[in-house]
mmCIF file of C-alpha atoms and ligand atoms in Angstrom:
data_model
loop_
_atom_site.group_PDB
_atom_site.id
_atom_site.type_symbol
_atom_site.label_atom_id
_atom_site.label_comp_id
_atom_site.label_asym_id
_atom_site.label_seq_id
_atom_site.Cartn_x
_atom_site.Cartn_y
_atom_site.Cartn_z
ATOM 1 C CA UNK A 1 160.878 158.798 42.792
ATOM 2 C CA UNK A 2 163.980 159.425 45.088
ATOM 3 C CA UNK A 3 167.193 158.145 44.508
ATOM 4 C CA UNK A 4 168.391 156.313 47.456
ATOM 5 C CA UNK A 5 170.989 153.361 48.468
ATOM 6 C CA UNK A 6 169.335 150.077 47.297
ATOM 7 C CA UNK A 7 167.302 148.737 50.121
ATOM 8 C CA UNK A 8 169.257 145.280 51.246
ATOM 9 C CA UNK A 9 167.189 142.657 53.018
ATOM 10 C CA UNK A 10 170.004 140.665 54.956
ATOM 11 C CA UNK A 11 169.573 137.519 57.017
ATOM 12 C CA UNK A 12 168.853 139.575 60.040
ATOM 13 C CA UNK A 13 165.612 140.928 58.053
ATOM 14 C CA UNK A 14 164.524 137.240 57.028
ATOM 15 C CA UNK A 15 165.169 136.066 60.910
ATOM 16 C CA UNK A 16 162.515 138.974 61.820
ATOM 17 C CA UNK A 17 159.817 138.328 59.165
ATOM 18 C CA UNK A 18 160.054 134.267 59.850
ATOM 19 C CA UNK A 19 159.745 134.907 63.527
ATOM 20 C CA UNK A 20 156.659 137.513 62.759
ATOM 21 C CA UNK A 21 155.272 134.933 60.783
ATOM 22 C CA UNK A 22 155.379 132.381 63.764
ATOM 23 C CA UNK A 23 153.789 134.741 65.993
ATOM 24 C CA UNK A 24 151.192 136.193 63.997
ATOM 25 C CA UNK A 25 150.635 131.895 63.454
ATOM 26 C CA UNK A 26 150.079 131.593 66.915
ATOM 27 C CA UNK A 27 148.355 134.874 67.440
ATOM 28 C CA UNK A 28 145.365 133.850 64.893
ATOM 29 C CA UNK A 29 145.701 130.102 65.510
ATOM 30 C CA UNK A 30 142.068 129.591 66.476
ATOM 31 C CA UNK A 31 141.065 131.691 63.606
ATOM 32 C CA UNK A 32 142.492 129.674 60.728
ATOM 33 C CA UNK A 33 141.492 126.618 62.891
ATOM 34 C CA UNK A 34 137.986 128.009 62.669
ATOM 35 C CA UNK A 35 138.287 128.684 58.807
ATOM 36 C CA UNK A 36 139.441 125.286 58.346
ATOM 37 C CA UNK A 37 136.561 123.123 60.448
ATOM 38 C CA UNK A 38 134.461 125.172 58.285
ATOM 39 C CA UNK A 39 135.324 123.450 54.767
ATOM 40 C CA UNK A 40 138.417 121.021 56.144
ATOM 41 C CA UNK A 41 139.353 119.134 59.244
ATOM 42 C CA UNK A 42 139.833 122.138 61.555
ATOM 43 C CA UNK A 43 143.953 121.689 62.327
ATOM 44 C CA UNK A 44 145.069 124.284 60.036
ATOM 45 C CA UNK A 45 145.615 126.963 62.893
ATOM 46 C CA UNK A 46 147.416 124.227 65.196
ATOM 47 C CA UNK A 47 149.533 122.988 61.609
ATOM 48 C CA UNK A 48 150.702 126.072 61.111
ATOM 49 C CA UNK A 49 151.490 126.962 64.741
ATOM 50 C CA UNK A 50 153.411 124.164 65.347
ATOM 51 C CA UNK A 51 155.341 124.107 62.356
ATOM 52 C CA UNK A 52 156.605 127.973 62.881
ATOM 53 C CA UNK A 53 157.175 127.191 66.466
ATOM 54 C CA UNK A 54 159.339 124.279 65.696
ATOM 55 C CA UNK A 55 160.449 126.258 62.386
ATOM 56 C CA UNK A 56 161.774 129.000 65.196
ATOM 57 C CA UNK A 57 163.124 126.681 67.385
ATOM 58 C CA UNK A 58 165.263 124.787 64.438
ATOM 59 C CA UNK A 59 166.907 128.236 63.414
ATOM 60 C CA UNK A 60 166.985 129.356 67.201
ATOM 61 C CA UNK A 61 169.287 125.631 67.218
ATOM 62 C CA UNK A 62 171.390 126.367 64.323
ATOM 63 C CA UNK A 63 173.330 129.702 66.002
ATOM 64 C CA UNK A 64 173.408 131.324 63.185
ATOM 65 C CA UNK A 65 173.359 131.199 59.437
ATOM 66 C CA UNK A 66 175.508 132.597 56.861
ATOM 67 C CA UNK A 67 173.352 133.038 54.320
ATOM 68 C CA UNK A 68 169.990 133.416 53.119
ATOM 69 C CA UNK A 69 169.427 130.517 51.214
ATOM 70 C CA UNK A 70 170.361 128.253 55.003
ATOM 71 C CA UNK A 71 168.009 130.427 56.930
ATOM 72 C CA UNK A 72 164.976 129.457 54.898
ATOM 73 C CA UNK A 73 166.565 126.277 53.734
ATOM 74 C CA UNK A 74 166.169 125.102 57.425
ATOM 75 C CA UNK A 75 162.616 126.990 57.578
ATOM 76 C CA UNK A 76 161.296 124.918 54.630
ATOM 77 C CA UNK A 77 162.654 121.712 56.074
ATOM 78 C CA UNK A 78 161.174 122.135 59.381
ATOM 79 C CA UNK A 79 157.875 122.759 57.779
ATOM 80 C CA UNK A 80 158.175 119.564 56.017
ATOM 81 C CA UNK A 81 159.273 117.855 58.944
ATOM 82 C CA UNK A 82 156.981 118.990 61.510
ATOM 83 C CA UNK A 83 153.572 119.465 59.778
ATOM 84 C CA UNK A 84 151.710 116.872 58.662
ATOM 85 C CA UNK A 85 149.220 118.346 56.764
ATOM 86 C CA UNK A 86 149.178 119.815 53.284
ATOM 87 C CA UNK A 87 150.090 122.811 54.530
ATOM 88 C CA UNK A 88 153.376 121.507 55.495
ATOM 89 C CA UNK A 89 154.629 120.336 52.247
ATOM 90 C CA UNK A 90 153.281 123.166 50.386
ATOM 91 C CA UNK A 91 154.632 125.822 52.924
ATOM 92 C CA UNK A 92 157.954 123.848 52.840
ATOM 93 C CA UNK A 93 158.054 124.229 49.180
ATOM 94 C CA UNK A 94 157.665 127.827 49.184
ATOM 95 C CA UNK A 95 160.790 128.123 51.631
ATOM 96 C CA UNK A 96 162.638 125.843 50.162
ATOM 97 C CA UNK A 97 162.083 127.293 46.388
ATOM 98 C CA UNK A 98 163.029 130.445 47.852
ATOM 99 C CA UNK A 99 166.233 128.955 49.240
ATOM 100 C CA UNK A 100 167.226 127.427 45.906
ATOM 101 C CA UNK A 101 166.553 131.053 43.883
ATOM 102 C CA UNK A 102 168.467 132.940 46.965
ATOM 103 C CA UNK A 103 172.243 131.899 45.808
ATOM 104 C CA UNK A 104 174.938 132.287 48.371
ATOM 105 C CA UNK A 105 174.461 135.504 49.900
ATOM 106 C CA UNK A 106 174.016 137.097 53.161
ATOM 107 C CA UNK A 107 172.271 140.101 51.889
ATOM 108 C CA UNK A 108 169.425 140.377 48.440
ATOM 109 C CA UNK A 109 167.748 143.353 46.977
ATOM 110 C CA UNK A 110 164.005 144.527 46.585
ATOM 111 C CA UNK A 111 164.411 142.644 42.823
ATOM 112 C CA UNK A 112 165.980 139.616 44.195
ATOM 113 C CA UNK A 113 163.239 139.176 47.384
ATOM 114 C CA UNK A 114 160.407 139.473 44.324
ATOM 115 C CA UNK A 115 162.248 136.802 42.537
ATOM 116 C CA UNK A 116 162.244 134.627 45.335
ATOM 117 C CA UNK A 117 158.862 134.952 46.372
ATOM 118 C CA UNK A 118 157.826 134.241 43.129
ATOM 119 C CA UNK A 119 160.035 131.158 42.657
ATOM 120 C CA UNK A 120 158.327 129.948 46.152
ATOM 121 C CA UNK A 121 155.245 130.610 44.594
ATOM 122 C CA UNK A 122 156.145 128.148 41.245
ATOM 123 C CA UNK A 123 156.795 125.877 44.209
ATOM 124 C CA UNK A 124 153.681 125.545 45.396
ATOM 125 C CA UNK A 125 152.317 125.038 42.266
ATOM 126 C CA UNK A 126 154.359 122.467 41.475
ATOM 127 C CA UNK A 127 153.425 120.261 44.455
ATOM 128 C CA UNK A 128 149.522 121.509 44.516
ATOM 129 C CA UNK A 129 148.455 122.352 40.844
ATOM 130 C CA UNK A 130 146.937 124.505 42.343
ATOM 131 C CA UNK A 131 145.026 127.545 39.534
ATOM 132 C CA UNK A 132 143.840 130.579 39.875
ATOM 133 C CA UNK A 133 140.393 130.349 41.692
ATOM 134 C CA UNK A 134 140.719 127.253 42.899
ATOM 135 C CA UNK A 135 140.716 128.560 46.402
ATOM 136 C CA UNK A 136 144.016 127.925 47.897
ATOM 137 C CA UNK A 137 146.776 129.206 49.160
ATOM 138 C CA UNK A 138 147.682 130.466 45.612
ATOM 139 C CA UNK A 139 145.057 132.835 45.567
ATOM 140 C CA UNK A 140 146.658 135.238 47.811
ATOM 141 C CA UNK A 141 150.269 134.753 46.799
ATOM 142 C CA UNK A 142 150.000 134.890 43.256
ATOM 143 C CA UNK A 143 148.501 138.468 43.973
ATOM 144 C CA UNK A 144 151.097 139.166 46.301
ATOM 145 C CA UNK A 145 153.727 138.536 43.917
ATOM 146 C CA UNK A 146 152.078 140.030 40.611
ATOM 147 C CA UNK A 147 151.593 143.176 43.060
ATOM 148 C CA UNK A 148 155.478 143.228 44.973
ATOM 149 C CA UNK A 149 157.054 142.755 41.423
ATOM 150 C CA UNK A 150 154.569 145.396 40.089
ATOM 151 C CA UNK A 151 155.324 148.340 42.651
ATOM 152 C CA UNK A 152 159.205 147.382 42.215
ATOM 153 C CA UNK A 153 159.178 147.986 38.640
ATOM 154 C CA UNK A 154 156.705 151.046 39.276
ATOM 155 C CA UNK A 155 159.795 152.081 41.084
ATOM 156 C CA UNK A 156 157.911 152.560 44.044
ATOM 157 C CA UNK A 157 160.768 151.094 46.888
ATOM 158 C CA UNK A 158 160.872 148.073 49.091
ATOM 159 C CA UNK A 159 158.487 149.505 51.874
ATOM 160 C CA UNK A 160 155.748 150.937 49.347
ATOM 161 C CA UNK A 161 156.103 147.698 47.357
ATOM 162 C CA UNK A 162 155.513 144.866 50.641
ATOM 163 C CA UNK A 163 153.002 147.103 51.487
ATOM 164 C CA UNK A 164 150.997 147.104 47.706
ATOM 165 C CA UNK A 165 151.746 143.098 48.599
ATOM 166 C CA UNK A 166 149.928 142.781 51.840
ATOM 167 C CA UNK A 167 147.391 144.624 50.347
ATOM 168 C CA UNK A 168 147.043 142.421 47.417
ATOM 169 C CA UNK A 169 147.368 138.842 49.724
ATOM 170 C CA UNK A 170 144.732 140.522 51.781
ATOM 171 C CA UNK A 171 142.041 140.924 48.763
ATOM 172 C CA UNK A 172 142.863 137.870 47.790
ATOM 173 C CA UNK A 173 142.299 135.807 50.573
ATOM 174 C CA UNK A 174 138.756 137.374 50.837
ATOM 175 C CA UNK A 175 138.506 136.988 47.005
ATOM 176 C CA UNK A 176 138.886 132.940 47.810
ATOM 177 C CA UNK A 177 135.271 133.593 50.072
ATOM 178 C CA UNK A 178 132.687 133.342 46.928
ATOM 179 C CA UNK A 179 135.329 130.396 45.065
ATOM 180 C CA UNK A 180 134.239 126.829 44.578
ATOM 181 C CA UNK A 181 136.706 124.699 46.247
ATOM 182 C CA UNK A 182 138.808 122.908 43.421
ATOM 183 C CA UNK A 183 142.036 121.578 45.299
ATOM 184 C CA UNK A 184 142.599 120.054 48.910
ATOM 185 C CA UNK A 185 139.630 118.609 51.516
ATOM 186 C CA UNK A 186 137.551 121.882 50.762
ATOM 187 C CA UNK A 187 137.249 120.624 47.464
ATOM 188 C CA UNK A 188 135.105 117.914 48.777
ATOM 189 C CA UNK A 189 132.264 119.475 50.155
ATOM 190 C CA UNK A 190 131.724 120.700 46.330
ATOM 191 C CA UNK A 191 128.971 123.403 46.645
ATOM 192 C CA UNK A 192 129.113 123.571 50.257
ATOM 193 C CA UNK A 193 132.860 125.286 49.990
ATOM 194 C CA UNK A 194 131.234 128.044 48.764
ATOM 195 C CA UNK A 195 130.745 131.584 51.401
ATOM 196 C CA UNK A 196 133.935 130.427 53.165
ATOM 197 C CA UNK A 197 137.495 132.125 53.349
ATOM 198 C CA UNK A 198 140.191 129.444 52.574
ATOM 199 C CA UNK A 199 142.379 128.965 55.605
ATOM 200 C CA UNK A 200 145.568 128.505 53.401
ATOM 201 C CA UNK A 201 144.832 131.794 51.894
ATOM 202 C CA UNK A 202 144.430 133.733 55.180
ATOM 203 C CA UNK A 203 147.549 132.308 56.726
ATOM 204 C CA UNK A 204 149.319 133.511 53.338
ATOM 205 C CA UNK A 205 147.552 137.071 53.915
ATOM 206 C CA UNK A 206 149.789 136.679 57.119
ATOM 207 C CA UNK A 207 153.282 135.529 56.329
ATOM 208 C CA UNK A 208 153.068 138.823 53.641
ATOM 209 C CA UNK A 209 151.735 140.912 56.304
ATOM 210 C CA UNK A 210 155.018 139.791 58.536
ATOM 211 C CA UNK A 211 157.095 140.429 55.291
ATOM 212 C CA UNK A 212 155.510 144.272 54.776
ATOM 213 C CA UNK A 213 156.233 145.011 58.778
ATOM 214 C CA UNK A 214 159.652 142.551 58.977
ATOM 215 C CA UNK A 215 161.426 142.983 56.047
ATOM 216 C CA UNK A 216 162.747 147.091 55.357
ATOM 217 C CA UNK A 217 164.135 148.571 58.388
ATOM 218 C CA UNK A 218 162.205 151.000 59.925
ATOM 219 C CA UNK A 219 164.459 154.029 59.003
ATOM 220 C CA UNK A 220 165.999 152.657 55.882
HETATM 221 P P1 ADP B 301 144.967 119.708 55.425
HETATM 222 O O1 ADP B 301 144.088 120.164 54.294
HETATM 223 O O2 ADP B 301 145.798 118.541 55.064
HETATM 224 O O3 ADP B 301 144.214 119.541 56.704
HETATM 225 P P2 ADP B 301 145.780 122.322 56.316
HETATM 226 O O4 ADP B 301 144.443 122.380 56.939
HETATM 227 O O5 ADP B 301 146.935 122.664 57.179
HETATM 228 O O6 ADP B 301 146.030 120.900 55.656
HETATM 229 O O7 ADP B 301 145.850 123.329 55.070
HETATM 230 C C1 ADP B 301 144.719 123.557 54.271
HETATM 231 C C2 ADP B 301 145.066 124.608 53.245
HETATM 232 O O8 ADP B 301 146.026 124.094 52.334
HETATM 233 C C3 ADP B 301 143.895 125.005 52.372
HETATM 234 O O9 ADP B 301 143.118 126.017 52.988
HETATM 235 C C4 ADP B 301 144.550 125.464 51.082
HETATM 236 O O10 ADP B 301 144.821 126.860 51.116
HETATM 237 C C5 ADP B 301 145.848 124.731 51.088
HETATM 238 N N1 ADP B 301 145.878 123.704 50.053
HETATM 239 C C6 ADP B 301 145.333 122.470 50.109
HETATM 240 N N2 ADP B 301 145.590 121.802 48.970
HETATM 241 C C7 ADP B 301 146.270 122.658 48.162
HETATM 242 C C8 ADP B 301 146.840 122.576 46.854
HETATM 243 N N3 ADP B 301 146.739 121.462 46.122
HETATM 244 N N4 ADP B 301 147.505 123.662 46.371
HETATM 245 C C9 ADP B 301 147.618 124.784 47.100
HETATM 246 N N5 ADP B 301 147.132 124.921 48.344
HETATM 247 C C10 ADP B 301 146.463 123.881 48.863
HETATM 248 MG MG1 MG B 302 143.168 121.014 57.618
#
């Protein structure tokens, strides 16, 4: 373990990972649309494209924010605003949760970002009730968070520690292939959920993926 300068992840750093996020939304649009006319209604690629395209284009408007908490504040509003789906409440939770544990700053550290992440995540349980296994979204954030807050106190830093996240989201969203659908329209097709990879899962597995490559500058 080296001792260096704690790693700050400033509103510049959330601007990056938010518009990552968007792009890597519109980059694998038809692929989450795919995943989702498997064992849903097939709109979860253009859901989530639209609402990080208008999510980019609301903080594009503002000119600007002076902290944090507004950046994702008007993230997690957007989402609500723009996507219809369950996706968009449950994806405006999460930013919104993470606005409300982000306080008044412009900057956070590697402990705070793990702190929001997982208050986003007690978001979206709150609205889904969503449970571990039930093949959701949650299944590849609650590893993502167990895992980031796990490196940190490892005392691996920021970089190692979004990367042991990605990595985590990533075996989770293929952990959701075997599950049995419990929550959302996937849940309806009982058995027949079963062999898929949940499309709310593997958009997750991207918006940590953004965070690992967004969020700690290259050359800290
Ligand atoms: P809709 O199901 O309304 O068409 P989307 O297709 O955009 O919305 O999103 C579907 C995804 O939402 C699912 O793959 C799942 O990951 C997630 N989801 C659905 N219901 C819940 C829930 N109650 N809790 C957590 N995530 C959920
Ligand atoms: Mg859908």
């Amino acid at each position: 373990m080296t001792f260096t300068e704690p790693t700050t992840v400033d509103v510049a750093a959330f601007d990056r990972w938010i518009r990552a996020f968007a792009r890597a939304a519109h980059t694998h649009k038809e692929l989450l649309t795919e995943l989702d006319a498997a064992i849903g209604d097939a709109d979860h690629g253009a859901n989530m494209d639209r609402g990080m395209t208008a999510a980019v284009a609301a903080v594009d408007a503002a000119a600007g924010f002076d902290s944090v908490a507004a950046l994702l504040k008007c993230v997690g509003l957007t989402l609500v605003g723009s996507v219809g789906g369950a996706s968009g409440p449950l994806y405006g939770t999460l930013f919104l949760r993470m606005a409300a544990a982000a306080g008044t700053g412009a900057a956070l550290d590697a402990a705070d970002l793990a702190r929001l992440l997982t208050a986003g995540l007690g978001g979206v349980v709150d609205r889904g009730k969503a449970e571990p296994g039930d093949k959701t979204m949650y299944d590849a954030l609650a590893p993502a968070c167990a895992a980031l807050t796990a490196s940190l106190d490892s005392g691996q830093d920021l970089a190692e520690a979004l990367a042991a996240a990605a990595l985590a989201a990533d075996a989770g969203r293929d952990a959701t292939v075997p599950m049995l659908a419990h929550k959302g329209r996937a849940s309806y097709l009982g058995e027949r959920s079963i062999g898929h990879q949940d499309p709310g899962a593997t958009s997750v597995a991207l918006l940590v993926r953004a965070a690992a490559t967004t969020l700690v500058p290259a050359h800290g």
